Amino acid sequence: MKLLDGVNLAALFFALVPSSSAADPCSTISTSLSAGANVYKLNSTGYNLAIEHWLLSSIEEPQCVVEPSNAADIGVILKTVAVTRTPFAVKGGGHTSNKGFSSTTGVHISLAQFNYTKLDTAAQTVAIGAGTRWISAYTTLNGTGFNVVGGRNPSVGVAGFTLGGGYSWKTNAHGLAIDNLLQVNIVLPNGTATLASATQNKDLFFALKGGFNNFGVVTEFVFRAIPQDLVWGGHLSYAASDITKVNAAVAAFEQQNTDTRAAIVSGITGLPGPNGTFAQPIAAVQLFYDGPVVPEGMFADFFAIPTVSNNWGGPITFLAWSGKDGGVSSLRGVFHAFSTLPHTPEFLQDVVDEVSAFGAELGPKSAAYLSVAIEPFMSGALNTPASSSSAYPPVRSPVLLPSNIFFGYTDASQDATFHSAVARIQANIVAKARARGLIYPESQGGSIYANYALGGTDGAHVVDFYGEEHLAKLRCVREEVDPHGVMRLAGGWKI
Ligand SMILES: Cc1cc2nc3c(=O)[nH]c(=O)nc-3n(C[C@H](O)[C@H](O)[C@H](O)COP(=O)(O)OP(=O)(O)OC[C@H]3O[C@@H](n4cnc5c(N)ncnc54)[C@H](O)[C@@H]3O)c2cc1C
Ligand SMILES: *[C@@H]1O[C@H](CO)[C@@H](O)[C@H](O)[C@H]1NC(C)=O
Ligand SMILES: *[C@@H]1O[C@H](CO)[C@@H](O)[C@H](O)[C@H]1NC(C)=O
Ligand SMILES: *[C@@H]1O[C@H](CO)[C@@H](O)[C@H](O)[C@H]1NC(C)=O
Ligand SMILES: *[C@@H]1O[C@H](CO)[C@@H](O)[C@H](O)[C@H]1NC(C)=O
Ligand SMILES: *[C@@H]1O[C@H](CO)[C@@H](O)[C@H](O)[C@H]1NC(C)=O
């Protein structure tokens, strides 16, 4: 039995729970959990760790944190919140920008005890617990010669990333994270533990590949293992005056690169300038090559432009490459998203102009970081076998390129300002993209990647992620596995 700084469950049962508190879901749950589970009270270390998020603005204070030790514990928790109609949250790595998606004022489920990565070299599979962050998975896999199609930023959670789709450094060669998913272990809303795969509970498997927390609490993901050699990579930043050249290099790379081992992400980034001004946007580019030898001339356009900072290097381990991406934020923030056909230099200039205009507006409101990420993928990146059909994306050809808009700021009194500002810049950018013929017909869906999208009434709609046809199928699966709407007690993208 664990004592930690939380509440020892047996002690809670025998000593602390007054009989009159039977209606309190935290007490009810605590009396039925296994010996290894924990319940943490407000302000304890375990509680504070469990509710942490990448953005301060995504945090809420739950009534208690429950830390299940096994699938049966999760079943107990789900049955209790169902009966008491208690709002709850399940958090993976806590990287959502939307408050209420993995936070709650009710019961917060921490998957801290589902934090493991198990490589099976014979079967060439990797089983990862739903409470794991990519950094832990990469640390475990480092030196084994194997890897998975996982997150680019190491502190992101395996769970939310994968349940939304998962764009990786390896996507050009291997598709999305969900395209490499072999099995998902889940506790259904009625408390039953089961699994979904291409051969068992096929419709549920389809739904989990993009459908987030609508179908239960996932406990484990089993991925295909992929051979991993040493890699090269670097983060390069450029002067604002060179952003046009960098954008030209990005568009040329998108058009010309045919090597599935090569990938880039370019951030059009505004940072605070002197005296309360906001500086002109700069380009911050990440270059990655998935192999120990980089072909001659690869990324030459990016090296030809003078850099302000550049940590390109190799050959290094994939783990060392992941470590180059800082993981921690102490900002408040909002995300939004749009997806387009391949970018043109003119459209990238539109984005620069928008970031610049919003910098002028939001600089005085405590803006700390305004960026639009450009994420090129190759036209064949999502050509996967039909057996890997998934809720997201509804369209695999053409490959729609996801962009993430991130506005970071510090002043809590400006939450509403930044929420509406990120909705406005997204609308402006989409209008400009449409005028340039870069928007694929919205009726098909796939115009927004859910993992980057803004929630709320002025945010994204689920049909934008899935399209009508996939959304209808998701709703059928939900009717079957969650007829009483238990998962609607948890926030997030509700179908
Ligand atoms: C710095 C940064 C870098 C990023 N880089 C990328 C990237 O390269 N590629 C990409 O595709 N995305 C990227 N993202 C977006 C990221 O994929 C999403 O924020 C994702 O939801 C994070 O997963 P999480 O587990 O950390 O999030 P959480 O906030 O913990 O969860 C997100 C959602 O998933 C649900 N969920 C979590 N665990 C479970 C579970 N066990 N069962 C059921 N539902 C669950 C939650 O309830 C919530 O609704 C990035 C985000 C950040 C902040
Ligand atoms: C939580 O702990 C901090 C520091 O120990 C203290 O300042 C704060 O008042 C506490 N909050 C609550 C709600 O107990
Ligand atoms: C998971 O376990 C690793 C050690 O294996 C630890 O460093 C990490 O903090 C844990 N992560 C979470 C989210 O609990
Ligand atoms: C990762 O593995 C390599 C061997 O491939 C080893 O040299 C290195 O020390 C490992 N890194 C860490 C952080 O364990
Ligand atoms: C910032 O303001 C101070 C005082 O008004 C002024 O002396 C300084 O030149 C300004 N700096 C810049 C870069 O504009
Ligand atoms: C729980 O739900 C699943 C899916 O609908 C169903 O197959 C199973 O029989 C249910 N279990 C119980 C105990 O009701």
XYZ file of C-alpha atoms and ligand atoms in Angstrom:
618
model
C 0.000 0.000 0.000
C 1.351 3.404 -0.960
C 1.347 6.236 1.505
C 3.040 9.037 -0.442
C 1.603 12.419 0.377
C -1.871 11.399 -0.621
C -4.472 9.607 1.342
C -3.907 5.982 2.169
C -7.003 4.309 0.849
C -7.525 1.737 3.522
C -7.066 4.431 6.135
C -9.516 6.605 4.269
C -12.029 3.795 4.242
C -11.719 2.825 7.872
C -11.020 6.116 9.556
C -11.606 9.221 7.491
C -14.878 8.725 5.669
C -17.829 9.811 7.731
C -20.803 7.699 6.775
C -22.727 10.827 5.824
C -20.310 11.526 2.949
C -21.458 8.531 0.897
C -22.670 10.895 -1.799
C -19.226 12.433 -2.172
C -17.841 10.722 -5.278
C -14.234 10.934 -4.052
C -15.114 9.035 -0.868
C -17.292 6.549 -2.714
C -14.532 5.817 -5.206
C -11.837 5.555 -2.566
C -13.652 2.808 -0.697
C -13.672 0.522 -3.745
C -10.210 0.965 -5.238
C -7.428 -1.614 -5.099
C -4.627 -1.398 -2.531
C -2.159 0.152 -4.974
C -4.386 3.076 -5.880
C -4.208 6.564 -4.379
C -6.510 9.487 -3.782
C -4.912 12.898 -3.415
C -6.434 15.856 -1.618
C -6.327 19.494 -2.659
C -2.829 21.003 -2.566
C -0.922 17.805 -1.788
C 2.189 17.176 -3.885
C 0.532 14.238 -5.652
C -2.489 16.379 -6.434
C -0.440 19.270 -7.798
C 1.702 16.982 -9.970
C -1.345 15.224 -11.371
C -3.175 18.379 -12.456
C -0.132 20.048 -14.081
C -0.497 21.199 -17.695
C 1.865 22.537 -20.333
C -0.081 25.802 -20.214
C -1.059 27.348 -16.887
C -4.404 28.362 -18.394
C -5.366 24.689 -18.890
C -5.310 23.922 -15.158
C -8.426 23.515 -13.007
C -8.781 22.467 -9.351
C -10.588 19.144 -9.021
C -12.370 17.927 -5.896
C -9.760 15.178 -5.703
C -7.253 13.332 -7.831
C -7.758 9.589 -8.123
C -4.820 7.504 -9.233
C -6.014 4.058 -10.347
C -3.605 1.164 -10.172
C -5.290 -1.117 -12.724
C -8.157 -1.323 -15.211
C -10.591 -2.521 -12.525
C -9.940 0.696 -10.561
C -10.769 2.713 -13.655
C -13.980 0.697 -13.973
C -14.910 1.636 -10.395
C -14.226 5.294 -11.088
C -16.278 5.365 -14.289
C -19.226 3.576 -12.677
C -19.185 6.014 -9.766
C -19.033 9.189 -11.846
C -21.769 7.704 -14.056
C -24.127 7.115 -11.137
C -23.384 10.422 -9.404
C -23.178 12.335 -12.717
C -19.901 13.860 -11.565
C -17.804 15.799 -14.084
C -14.401 14.188 -14.484
C -11.211 14.430 -16.495
C -8.599 12.020 -17.748
C -5.202 13.485 -18.528
C -2.317 12.082 -20.537
C 0.562 14.535 -20.816
C -1.619 17.604 -20.189
C -0.686 19.373 -23.405
C -4.124 20.439 -24.523
C -4.544 24.197 -24.694
C -8.254 23.947 -23.970
C -9.289 24.266 -20.347
C -11.652 21.469 -19.337
C -10.371 18.953 -21.908
C -8.037 17.173 -19.483
C -8.933 19.198 -16.378
C -12.067 19.354 -14.237
C -13.581 20.735 -11.075
C -14.875 17.216 -10.353
C -12.847 14.007 -10.262
C -9.446 14.078 -11.939
C -8.148 10.685 -13.102
C -4.353 10.476 -13.055
C -2.767 7.704 -15.097
C 0.586 8.061 -13.333
C 0.647 4.291 -12.672
C 0.186 3.569 -16.389
C 3.610 5.016 -17.159
C 5.690 2.349 -18.936
C 7.136 1.370 -22.295
C 7.662 -2.310 -23.142
C 9.487 -3.369 -26.276
C 8.824 -6.886 -27.540
C 11.674 -7.456 -29.984
C 10.345 -10.832 -31.150
C 6.907 -9.472 -31.989
C 8.362 -6.066 -33.006
C 5.786 -4.202 -30.940
C 5.971 -1.505 -28.288
C 3.300 -1.352 -25.563
C 3.047 2.074 -23.953
C 0.922 2.925 -20.914
C -1.534 5.801 -21.330
C 0.144 7.839 -18.578
C 3.465 7.997 -20.433
C 5.080 11.021 -22.067
C 7.086 10.575 -25.279
C 10.328 11.442 -23.475
C 9.922 8.391 -21.233
C 9.147 6.134 -24.199
C 12.176 7.427 -26.116
C 14.382 7.013 -23.054
C 13.315 3.382 -22.671
C 13.735 2.657 -26.388
C 17.089 4.474 -26.654
C 19.844 2.049 -27.602
C 17.450 -0.811 -28.502
C 17.585 -0.144 -32.241
C 13.794 0.339 -32.266
C 11.446 3.283 -32.047
C 7.796 4.214 -32.590
C 6.053 6.885 -34.661
C 5.637 9.339 -31.797
C 5.624 12.975 -30.767
C 8.094 15.613 -31.834
C 8.048 17.498 -28.548
C 9.243 15.142 -25.802
C 6.940 16.302 -23.003
C 3.735 15.664 -24.973
C 1.601 12.787 -23.709
C 1.347 9.563 -25.690
C -2.415 9.386 -25.020
C -3.817 12.676 -26.322
C -1.306 12.802 -29.169
C -2.264 9.332 -30.381
C -6.016 9.617 -29.787
C -6.012 12.721 -32.009
C -3.882 11.298 -34.858
C -0.247 12.170 -34.200
C 2.012 13.976 -36.673
C 5.578 12.776 -36.128
C 9.085 13.298 -37.470
C 8.522 9.899 -39.064
C 5.209 10.711 -40.756
C 6.676 11.075 -44.256
C 7.919 7.487 -44.066
C 5.354 5.840 -41.774
C 2.179 7.952 -41.638
C 0.508 9.141 -38.454
C 0.967 7.589 -35.006
C -2.471 5.952 -35.400
C -1.360 4.321 -38.648
C 1.150 2.350 -36.576
C -1.268 1.407 -33.837
C -1.899 -2.334 -33.509
C -4.068 -2.453 -30.398
C -5.691 -0.184 -27.840
C -6.591 -1.416 -24.360
C -9.512 0.519 -22.945
C -11.975 0.620 -20.070
C -15.408 1.245 -21.582
C -17.869 3.724 -20.035
C -19.712 0.829 -18.315
C -16.496 -0.165 -16.557
C -15.639 -3.174 -18.726
C -12.020 -3.565 -19.799
C -11.559 -4.639 -23.405
C -9.321 -4.153 -26.406
C -9.716 -2.836 -29.920
C -7.654 -3.832 -32.947
C -7.996 -4.459 -36.667
C -9.620 -7.792 -35.882
C -11.436 -7.216 -32.551
C -13.938 -4.404 -31.953
C -12.972 -2.998 -35.355
C -15.413 -0.088 -35.278
C -14.176 0.979 -31.861
C -10.613 0.773 -33.188
C -11.575 3.047 -36.097
C -13.211 5.465 -33.652
C -10.267 5.589 -31.237
C -7.959 6.579 -34.089
C -8.854 10.267 -33.897
C -11.876 10.186 -31.578
C -10.202 11.101 -28.237
C -12.024 10.406 -24.965
C -15.518 9.706 -26.341
C -15.376 5.925 -25.900
C -13.781 5.271 -22.526
C -10.445 5.550 -20.741
C -7.530 4.087 -22.665
C -4.972 2.252 -20.554
C -2.423 1.112 -23.161
C -1.418 1.609 -26.772
C 0.441 -1.093 -28.710
C 2.472 0.282 -31.612
C 4.426 -1.323 -34.409
C 8.162 -1.129 -33.600
C 10.254 0.566 -36.275
C 14.027 0.156 -36.655
C 15.902 3.245 -35.437
C 19.420 4.272 -36.413
C 21.233 7.486 -35.452
C 19.805 10.751 -36.806
C 20.711 14.350 -37.596
C 18.760 17.403 -36.565
C 18.815 21.024 -35.572
C 16.862 24.129 -34.670
C 17.799 27.161 -36.773
C 16.580 30.712 -36.301
C 16.917 33.620 -38.700
C 16.716 37.405 -38.614
C 13.330 38.972 -39.331
C 14.816 40.526 -42.453
C 15.477 37.049 -43.901
C 12.000 35.596 -43.382
C 11.046 35.920 -47.068
C 14.083 33.867 -48.051
C 13.296 31.231 -45.439
C 9.679 31.005 -46.615
C 10.909 30.482 -50.161
C 13.165 27.681 -48.896
C 10.236 26.072 -47.034
C 7.979 26.139 -50.105
C 10.795 24.795 -52.315
C 11.533 21.980 -49.855
C 7.844 21.039 -49.812
C 7.764 20.891 -53.576
C 11.101 19.216 -54.230
C 11.944 16.852 -51.382
C 11.473 13.183 -52.281
C 13.374 11.652 -49.341
C 10.934 10.252 -46.752
C 13.654 10.424 -44.072
C 13.788 14.221 -44.281
C 11.305 16.477 -42.507
C 11.034 20.119 -41.463
C 8.800 22.332 -39.342
C 8.966 26.081 -39.741
C 7.589 28.466 -37.139
C 6.664 31.980 -38.180
C 7.240 33.489 -34.779
C 6.620 36.849 -33.140
C 8.482 37.692 -29.925
C 8.330 40.717 -27.625
C 10.524 43.600 -28.758
C 11.910 46.536 -26.786
C 9.773 49.018 -24.878
C 6.470 47.108 -24.975
C 6.560 46.718 -28.737
C 6.291 43.412 -30.539
C 9.110 42.586 -32.933
C 8.685 41.603 -36.592
C 8.187 37.834 -36.981
C 11.228 35.645 -37.414
C 11.510 32.158 -38.896
C 12.458 29.331 -36.515
C 13.064 26.150 -38.495
C 13.580 22.579 -37.300
C 15.409 20.271 -39.713
C 15.421 16.501 -39.198
C 17.046 13.619 -41.036
C 16.170 10.082 -39.944
C 19.497 8.383 -40.655
C 23.205 8.527 -39.792
C 24.270 9.957 -43.170
C 22.608 13.049 -44.638
C 22.561 13.063 -48.446
C 24.673 15.756 -50.106
C 22.739 18.986 -50.577
C 19.871 18.069 -48.246
C 18.539 21.295 -46.578
C 21.109 23.342 -48.567
C 18.689 26.270 -49.024
C 18.300 26.566 -45.252
C 22.057 26.539 -44.603
C 22.636 29.149 -47.330
C 20.704 31.806 -45.392
C 22.632 33.330 -42.450
C 21.301 32.056 -39.120
C 21.025 33.791 -35.746
C 21.221 30.454 -33.928
C 21.863 26.954 -35.233
C 22.397 23.712 -33.290
C 22.335 21.365 -36.312
C 24.382 18.254 -35.670
C 24.732 14.501 -35.849
C 24.858 11.633 -35.947
C 23.049 11.567 -32.596
C 20.468 9.298 -30.958
C 16.800 9.980 -31.580
C 16.577 10.620 -27.825
C 19.263 13.325 -28.017
C 17.450 14.906 -30.963
C 14.175 14.964 -28.989
C 16.021 16.603 -26.124
C 16.868 19.586 -28.310
C 13.208 20.606 -28.103
C 12.580 22.359 -24.801
C 9.446 20.986 -23.203
C 8.365 23.294 -20.464
C 6.106 26.285 -20.687
C 5.156 28.603 -17.869
C 2.808 30.614 -20.015
C -0.920 30.861 -20.449
C -1.931 30.160 -23.997
C -4.351 29.332 -26.768
C -3.964 27.114 -29.830
C -5.859 27.036 -33.069
C -5.403 25.241 -36.358
C -6.025 25.145 -40.068
C -4.990 22.698 -42.775
C -4.108 23.604 -46.338
C -2.837 22.213 -49.588
C 0.939 22.731 -50.040
C 2.041 26.230 -49.059
C 3.160 28.879 -51.526
C 5.658 31.651 -50.654
C 2.854 34.191 -51.145
C 0.637 32.433 -48.608
C 3.525 32.182 -46.136
C 3.935 35.957 -46.500
C 0.201 36.321 -45.694
C 0.898 34.430 -42.464
C 3.859 36.710 -41.654
C 1.629 39.756 -42.185
C -1.050 38.347 -39.881
C 1.419 37.452 -37.108
C 2.906 40.927 -37.426
C -0.505 42.637 -37.160
C -1.531 40.545 -34.149
C 1.818 41.281 -32.500
C 1.069 44.983 -32.670
C -2.377 44.382 -31.137
C -1.418 41.834 -28.481
C 2.047 43.081 -27.474
C 0.572 45.491 -24.932
C -1.715 42.712 -23.599
C 1.176 40.578 -22.302
C 1.774 38.505 -25.448
C 4.979 36.491 -25.026
C 5.033 34.243 -28.081
C 2.878 34.310 -31.229
C 3.602 31.598 -33.741
C 2.178 29.760 -36.695
C 3.830 26.402 -37.371
C 4.152 25.287 -40.985
C 4.368 21.499 -41.167
C 5.122 20.156 -44.625
C 4.501 16.467 -45.301
C 5.017 14.600 -48.529
C 2.093 13.846 -50.831
C 2.325 10.112 -50.131
C 2.726 10.421 -46.348
C -0.752 9.115 -45.518
C -0.987 6.366 -48.138
C -1.502 3.526 -45.730
C -3.193 0.159 -46.132
C -6.995 0.134 -45.977
C -6.796 -1.943 -42.783
C -5.650 1.178 -40.983
C -8.858 3.100 -41.663
C -9.317 5.760 -39.012
C -11.724 8.455 -37.863
C -9.058 11.079 -38.639
C -8.230 12.173 -41.246
C -11.287 11.856 -43.487
C -9.125 12.593 -46.526
C -5.741 10.939 -47.018
C -5.104 12.134 -50.537
C -4.331 14.930 -50.999
C -2.380 15.199 -47.761
C -3.677 18.319 -46.005
C -0.879 20.077 -44.136
C -1.735 20.919 -40.517
C -0.740 24.244 -39.031
C -0.713 25.086 -35.364
C -1.286 28.645 -34.182
C 0.052 29.254 -30.669
C -0.461 32.493 -28.764
C 1.384 32.459 -25.420
C 0.887 35.225 -22.845
C 1.253 35.919 -19.156
C -1.645 38.048 -17.875
C -4.539 35.923 -16.574
C -6.941 38.830 -16.966
C -6.410 38.609 -20.745
C -7.719 35.037 -21.239
C -10.787 36.171 -23.199
C -8.719 38.596 -25.310
C -6.360 35.878 -26.472
C -9.134 33.350 -26.996
C -10.953 35.657 -29.398
C -7.696 36.871 -30.986
C -6.592 33.365 -31.939
C -10.041 32.694 -33.416
C -9.720 35.909 -35.470
C -6.221 35.252 -36.801
C -7.296 31.718 -37.776
C -10.279 33.101 -39.696
C -8.079 35.702 -41.404
C -5.475 33.134 -42.426
C -8.094 30.682 -43.698
C -9.706 33.459 -45.756
C -6.335 34.296 -47.310
C -5.578 30.624 -47.950
C -8.963 30.224 -49.608
C -8.344 33.257 -51.804
C -5.119 31.601 -52.933
C -6.877 28.294 -53.682
C -5.190 26.417 -50.834
C -8.303 25.259 -48.973
C -9.533 21.779 -49.821
C -13.366 21.639 -49.919
C -14.491 21.838 -46.283
C -17.448 19.552 -46.966
C -14.940 16.689 -47.076
C -13.625 17.441 -43.558
C -10.003 17.415 -42.507
C -9.765 21.206 -42.622
C -8.625 21.323 -38.973
C -6.437 18.971 -36.899
C -8.205 18.498 -33.572
C -5.036 18.242 -31.499
C -4.202 21.846 -32.389
C -7.726 23.267 -32.385
C -9.385 25.936 -30.258
C -12.427 24.823 -28.249
C -15.448 26.925 -27.305
C -18.229 28.410 -29.369
C -15.915 30.470 -31.576
C -13.541 27.517 -31.958
C -13.509 24.435 -34.178
C -16.435 22.089 -34.936
C -15.931 18.337 -34.846
C -17.156 17.982 -38.427
C -14.080 20.006 -39.465
C -11.898 17.184 -38.126
C -13.756 14.106 -39.316
C -16.071 15.089 -42.185
C -19.771 14.094 -42.210
C -19.273 10.444 -43.079
C -16.680 9.624 -40.426
C -18.576 11.705 -37.861
C -21.716 9.643 -38.482
C -19.730 6.462 -37.924
C -18.197 7.858 -34.730
C -21.688 8.645 -33.437
C -22.836 5.085 -34.125
C -19.916 3.700 -32.130
C -20.640 6.126 -29.301
C -24.315 5.062 -29.169
C -23.158 1.486 -28.827
C -20.421 1.833 -26.218
C -21.726 4.849 -24.299
C -25.536 4.862 -24.474
C -25.788 6.756 -21.159
C -23.362 9.521 -22.094
C -20.853 8.820 -19.330
C -17.965 10.195 -21.377
C -19.898 13.431 -21.855
C -19.160 14.106 -18.201
C -15.546 14.554 -19.339
C -14.665 17.635 -21.363
C -12.988 17.494 -24.749
C -14.080 17.152 -28.368
C -17.594 15.742 -28.034
C -18.997 14.113 -31.138
C 4.686 21.730 -27.185
C 3.707 20.932 -27.986
C 4.133 20.215 -29.081
C 3.242 19.448 -29.831
N 3.702 18.756 -30.910
C 2.849 17.980 -31.630
C 3.300 17.247 -32.750
O 4.463 17.273 -33.119
N 2.410 16.494 -33.427
C 1.096 16.414 -33.060
O 0.342 15.678 -33.708
N 0.632 17.113 -32.007
C 1.484 17.891 -31.295
N 1.005 18.616 -30.228
C -0.418 18.571 -29.899
C -0.692 17.387 -28.994
O -0.781 16.215 -29.784
C -2.005 17.571 -28.221
O -1.903 18.656 -27.351
C -2.345 16.286 -27.452
O -3.705 16.243 -27.134
C -1.499 16.165 -26.227
O -1.668 14.941 -25.601
P -1.570 14.909 -24.001
O -1.802 13.521 -23.585
O -0.336 15.609 -23.576
O -2.802 15.847 -23.673
P -3.922 15.877 -22.542
O -4.232 17.328 -22.367
O -3.549 15.128 -21.350
O -5.139 15.137 -23.259
C -5.733 15.593 -24.456
C -7.112 14.923 -24.644
O -6.956 13.515 -24.691
C -7.794 12.896 -23.715
N -7.100 11.761 -23.108
C -5.881 11.780 -22.508
N -5.590 10.572 -22.019
C -6.636 9.757 -22.304
C -6.926 8.390 -22.054
N -6.064 7.606 -21.415
N -8.118 7.889 -22.486
C -8.996 8.671 -23.126
N -8.777 9.977 -23.390
C -7.604 10.516 -22.983
C -8.010 13.962 -22.672
O -9.190 13.713 -21.924
C -8.063 15.222 -23.496
O -9.367 15.443 -23.997
C 1.877 19.410 -29.465
C 1.440 20.136 -28.363
C 2.329 20.893 -27.619
C 1.837 21.675 -26.460
C -1.714 25.505 -1.129
O -0.373 25.540 -0.656
C 0.236 26.774 -0.797
C 1.721 26.661 -0.428
O 1.943 25.627 0.477
C -0.508 27.810 0.060
O 0.072 29.068 -0.103
C -1.962 27.861 -0.401
O -2.705 28.726 0.417
C -2.586 26.491 -0.370
N -3.908 26.551 -0.966
C -4.951 25.922 -0.471
C -6.231 26.074 -1.229
O -4.911 25.264 0.536
C 7.194 8.203 -15.815
O 8.281 7.462 -15.317
C 9.539 8.083 -15.547
C 10.612 7.147 -15.051
O 10.537 5.951 -15.767
C 9.590 9.402 -14.804
O 10.827 10.043 -15.051
C 8.466 10.288 -15.306
O 8.418 11.472 -14.540
C 7.121 9.576 -15.190
N 6.156 10.383 -15.876
C 4.954 10.608 -15.422
C 4.078 11.434 -16.310
O 4.555 10.195 -14.368
C 21.291 6.214 -25.541
O 21.851 5.089 -26.151
C 23.199 5.271 -26.542
C 23.643 3.993 -27.230
O 22.949 3.858 -28.427
C 24.081 5.571 -25.362
O 25.389 5.839 -25.783
C 23.529 6.786 -24.635
O 24.251 7.005 -23.458
C 22.057 6.586 -24.305
N 21.517 7.821 -23.750
C 20.950 7.884 -22.571
C 20.485 9.231 -22.133
O 20.782 6.917 -21.884
C 13.090 52.519 -25.296
O 12.649 53.650 -24.550
C 13.691 54.397 -23.958
C 13.098 55.452 -23.048
O 11.947 56.021 -23.644
C 14.573 54.991 -25.055
O 15.659 55.691 -24.484
C 15.123 53.865 -25.913
O 15.830 54.349 -27.008
C 13.987 52.988 -26.444
N 14.558 51.840 -27.106
C 14.175 51.465 -28.308
C 14.912 50.286 -28.900
O 13.271 51.986 -28.938
C -20.261 -2.911 -21.524
O -20.377 -2.383 -22.827
C -19.951 -3.244 -23.856
C -20.035 -2.474 -25.171
O -21.298 -1.956 -25.391
C -20.784 -4.515 -23.862
O -20.332 -5.386 -24.874
C -20.667 -5.193 -22.507
O -21.527 -6.308 -22.462
C -21.036 -4.234 -21.399
N -20.722 -4.844 -20.123
C -21.567 -4.870 -19.118
C -21.109 -5.541 -17.867
O -22.694 -4.375 -19.194
